mmCIF file of C-alpha atoms and ligand atoms in Angstrom:
data_model
loop_
_atom_site.group_PDB
_atom_site.id
_atom_site.type_symbol
_atom_site.label_atom_id
_atom_site.label_comp_id
_atom_site.label_asym_id
_atom_site.label_seq_id
_atom_site.Cartn_x
_atom_site.Cartn_y
_atom_site.Cartn_z
ATOM 1 C CA MET A 284 127.402 287.851 151.248
ATOM 2 C CA THR A 285 127.904 287.230 154.891
ATOM 3 C CA GLN A 286 127.089 290.591 156.942
ATOM 4 C CA GLU A 287 129.880 289.941 159.479
ATOM 5 C CA CYS A 288 132.590 289.190 157.320
ATOM 6 C CA ILE A 289 135.412 292.056 157.055
ATOM 7 C CA PHE A 290 136.489 290.650 153.448
ATOM 8 C CA CYS A 291 132.693 290.767 152.235
ATOM 9 C CA LYS A 292 132.166 294.380 153.380
ATOM 10 C CA ILE A 293 136.067 295.359 151.742
ATOM 11 C CA ILE A 294 134.157 293.560 148.363
ATOM 12 C CA ALA A 295 130.682 295.820 149.304
ATOM 13 C CA GLY A 296 132.868 298.931 149.670
ATOM 14 C CA ASP A 297 131.539 299.533 153.126
ATOM 15 C CA ILE A 298 134.982 299.324 154.168
ATOM 16 C CA PRO A 299 138.136 301.015 152.443
ATOM 17 C CA ALA A 300 141.238 299.112 151.421
ATOM 18 C CA ALA A 301 144.256 299.657 149.174
ATOM 19 C CA LEU A 302 142.948 297.792 146.257
ATOM 20 C CA LEU A 303 145.545 296.590 143.832
ATOM 21 C CA TYR A 304 143.033 294.372 141.223
ATOM 22 C CA GLU A 305 139.334 293.810 140.834
ATOM 23 C CA ASP A 306 137.472 291.913 138.335
ATOM 24 C CA ASP A 307 134.382 290.076 138.042
ATOM 25 C CA ASP A 308 135.398 287.138 139.953
ATOM 26 C CA ILE A 309 138.506 288.270 142.525
ATOM 27 C CA LEU A 310 139.894 291.439 144.019
ATOM 28 C CA ALA A 311 143.517 291.809 145.640
ATOM 29 C CA PHE A 312 144.294 294.440 148.344
ATOM 30 C CA ASN A 313 147.154 295.302 150.447
ATOM 31 C CA ASP A 314 147.116 293.377 153.835
ATOM 32 C CA ILE A 315 146.189 296.206 156.991
ATOM 33 C CA SER A 316 148.989 294.567 159.327
ATOM 34 C CA PRO A 317 151.560 293.318 157.062
ATOM 35 C CA ALA A 318 153.874 290.883 157.663
ATOM 36 C CA ALA A 319 156.417 291.638 154.858
ATOM 37 C CA PRO A 320 157.383 294.751 153.032
ATOM 38 C CA VAL A 321 155.012 293.222 150.383
ATOM 39 C CA HIS A 322 151.845 291.540 151.820
ATOM 40 C CA ILE A 323 149.135 291.223 149.462
ATOM 41 C CA LEU A 324 145.648 289.553 149.691
ATOM 42 C CA VAL A 325 143.693 287.854 146.787
ATOM 43 C CA ILE A 326 140.129 286.766 147.337
ATOM 44 C CA PRO A 327 137.092 285.623 145.463
ATOM 45 C CA ARG A 328 134.105 287.906 145.336
ATOM 46 C CA LYS A 329 132.098 284.681 146.569
ATOM 47 C CA HIS A 330 132.158 284.195 149.968
ATOM 48 C CA MET A 331 133.799 280.664 151.087
ATOM 49 C CA ARG A 332 135.370 279.498 154.699
ATOM 50 C CA GLY A 333 138.595 278.587 153.343
ATOM 51 C CA PRO A 334 140.218 276.308 151.207
ATOM 52 C CA ALA A 335 138.188 273.367 152.652
ATOM 53 C CA SER A 336 135.360 274.795 151.271
ATOM 54 C CA LEU A 337 136.478 274.625 147.806
ATOM 55 C CA SER A 338 135.142 272.266 145.537
ATOM 56 C CA GLU A 339 135.787 270.757 141.723
ATOM 57 C CA ALA A 340 133.649 273.838 140.362
ATOM 58 C CA ASP A 341 136.023 276.349 141.848
ATOM 59 C CA GLN A 342 139.181 275.060 139.998
ATOM 60 C CA SER A 343 139.394 277.846 137.915
ATOM 61 C CA LEU A 344 138.585 280.602 140.347
ATOM 62 C CA ILE A 345 141.487 279.229 142.681
ATOM 63 C CA GLY A 346 143.867 278.732 139.573
ATOM 64 C CA LYS A 347 143.068 282.532 138.741
ATOM 65 C CA MET A 348 143.753 283.584 142.005
ATOM 66 C CA VAL A 349 147.064 281.899 142.465
ATOM 67 C CA LEU A 350 147.964 283.393 138.734
ATOM 68 C CA LYS A 351 147.128 286.825 140.005
ATOM 69 C CA GLY A 352 148.965 286.468 143.199
ATOM 70 C CA THR A 353 152.303 285.605 141.325
ATOM 71 C CA GLU A 354 151.422 288.383 138.761
ATOM 72 C CA LEU A 355 151.383 290.781 141.705
ATOM 73 C CA ALA A 356 154.233 289.628 143.136
ATOM 74 C CA ILE A 357 156.158 290.173 140.163
ATOM 75 C CA ASP A 358 154.682 293.405 139.354
ATOM 76 C CA ALA A 359 156.108 294.291 143.151
ATOM 77 C CA GLY A 360 159.693 293.282 142.107
ATOM 78 C CA LEU A 361 159.616 290.140 143.988
ATOM 79 C CA ALA A 362 161.033 287.797 141.351
ATOM 80 C CA ASP A 363 163.764 286.851 143.663
ATOM 81 C CA GLY A 364 161.339 284.774 145.844
ATOM 82 C CA TYR A 365 157.995 285.521 147.255
ATOM 83 C CA ARG A 366 155.580 282.945 149.393
ATOM 84 C CA LEU A 367 151.768 282.500 148.653
ATOM 85 C CA VAL A 368 150.078 281.169 151.644
ATOM 86 C CA MET A 369 146.446 280.019 152.537
ATOM 87 C CA ASN A 370 145.754 279.490 155.872
ATOM 88 C CA ASN A 371 142.760 276.938 156.446
ATOM 89 C CA GLY A 372 141.578 276.849 160.074
ATOM 90 C CA GLU A 373 142.531 278.214 163.414
ATOM 91 C CA ASN A 374 145.377 275.877 164.108
ATOM 92 C CA ALA A 375 146.815 277.205 161.274
ATOM 93 C CA GLY A 376 146.374 281.149 161.983
ATOM 94 C CA GLN A 377 143.340 281.805 159.949
ATOM 95 C CA THR A 378 141.902 284.443 161.594
ATOM 96 C CA VAL A 379 139.542 285.532 158.547
ATOM 97 C CA PHE A 380 137.153 283.475 157.536
ATOM 98 C CA HIS A 381 137.066 284.005 153.672
ATOM 99 C CA LEU A 382 138.874 282.424 151.495
ATOM 100 C CA HIS A 383 142.113 284.139 151.065
ATOM 101 C CA LEU A 384 145.394 284.043 149.115
ATOM 102 C CA HIS A 385 148.796 285.852 151.006
ATOM 103 C CA VAL A 386 151.470 287.097 148.558
ATOM 104 C CA LEU A 387 154.281 287.745 150.940
ATOM 105 C CA GLY A 388 157.898 288.818 149.950
ATOM 106 C CA GLY A 389 160.214 291.402 150.073
ATOM 107 C CA ARG A 390 162.530 290.194 152.978
ATOM 108 C CA SER A 391 163.898 286.718 153.255
ATOM 109 C CA MET A 392 162.071 284.328 155.099
ATOM 110 C CA THR A 393 162.766 280.766 156.828
ATOM 111 C CA TRP A 394 161.083 277.193 157.010
ATOM 112 C CA PRO A 395 159.398 275.813 158.022
ATOM 113 C CA PRO A 396 156.788 278.593 159.242
ATOM 114 C CA GLY A 397 155.976 279.243 162.773
HETATM 115 P P1 5GP B 1755 144.659 284.811 158.129
HETATM 116 O O1 5GP B 1755 145.388 284.958 159.212
HETATM 117 O O2 5GP B 1755 143.035 284.569 158.295
HETATM 118 O O3 5GP B 1755 145.360 283.817 156.882
HETATM 119 O O4 5GP B 1755 145.085 286.361 157.239
HETATM 120 C C1 5GP B 1755 143.882 287.507 157.500
HETATM 121 C C2 5GP B 1755 144.469 288.637 156.980
HETATM 122 O O5 5GP B 1755 143.700 289.653 156.913
HETATM 123 C C3 5GP B 1755 145.723 289.004 158.213
HETATM 124 O O6 5GP B 1755 147.102 289.186 157.390
HETATM 125 C C4 5GP B 1755 145.093 290.856 158.398
HETATM 126 O O7 5GP B 1755 146.557 291.456 158.890
HETATM 127 C C5 5GP B 1755 144.256 290.962 157.506
HETATM 128 N N1 5GP B 1755 143.433 291.570 157.329
HETATM 129 C C6 5GP B 1755 142.338 291.866 158.650
HETATM 130 N N2 5GP B 1755 141.266 292.701 158.626
HETATM 131 C C7 5GP B 1755 141.722 293.554 157.391
HETATM 132 C C8 5GP B 1755 141.126 294.699 156.869
HETATM 133 O O8 5GP B 1755 140.185 295.143 157.274
HETATM 134 N N3 5GP B 1755 141.519 295.064 155.912
HETATM 135 C C9 5GP B 1755 142.909 294.448 155.282
HETATM 136 N N4 5GP B 1755 143.138 294.991 154.027
HETATM 137 N N5 5GP B 1755 143.389 293.524 155.537
HETATM 138 C C10 5GP B 1755 142.724 292.837 156.782
HETATM 139 ZN ZN1 ZN B 1756 133.031 287.127 152.987
#
């Protein structure tokens, strides 16, 4: 738990979030500022700065996050297409430095991303 981390505060229940899923390892909730009609965040309970902080010991955790993200995308009716995104570092657009997987969909998207 990192005191200043907004996602650690959501995990602790100190600030509210629209929770979609939680278990001992991960949580999923709606993004507060959605970039698409469906915009879900999947995060680990364990505070990690971002993808670059992952180690071999986290393989099952990151696998679980991706599997849950895709399951939630299907549950949200996005079988036709959705995007799973992890930003690492400010240049990539990361603004919250607690590892998270974006699940985006419900509109057509362009590539490459901006
Ligand atoms: P990043 O830019 O770091 O990849 O993504 C961070 C995401 O967290 C953004 O999409 C932003 O809207 C979302 N976010 C930031 N603060 C909060 C919050 O307090 N609650 C929720 N649900 N999402 C947040
Ligand atoms: Zn955190």
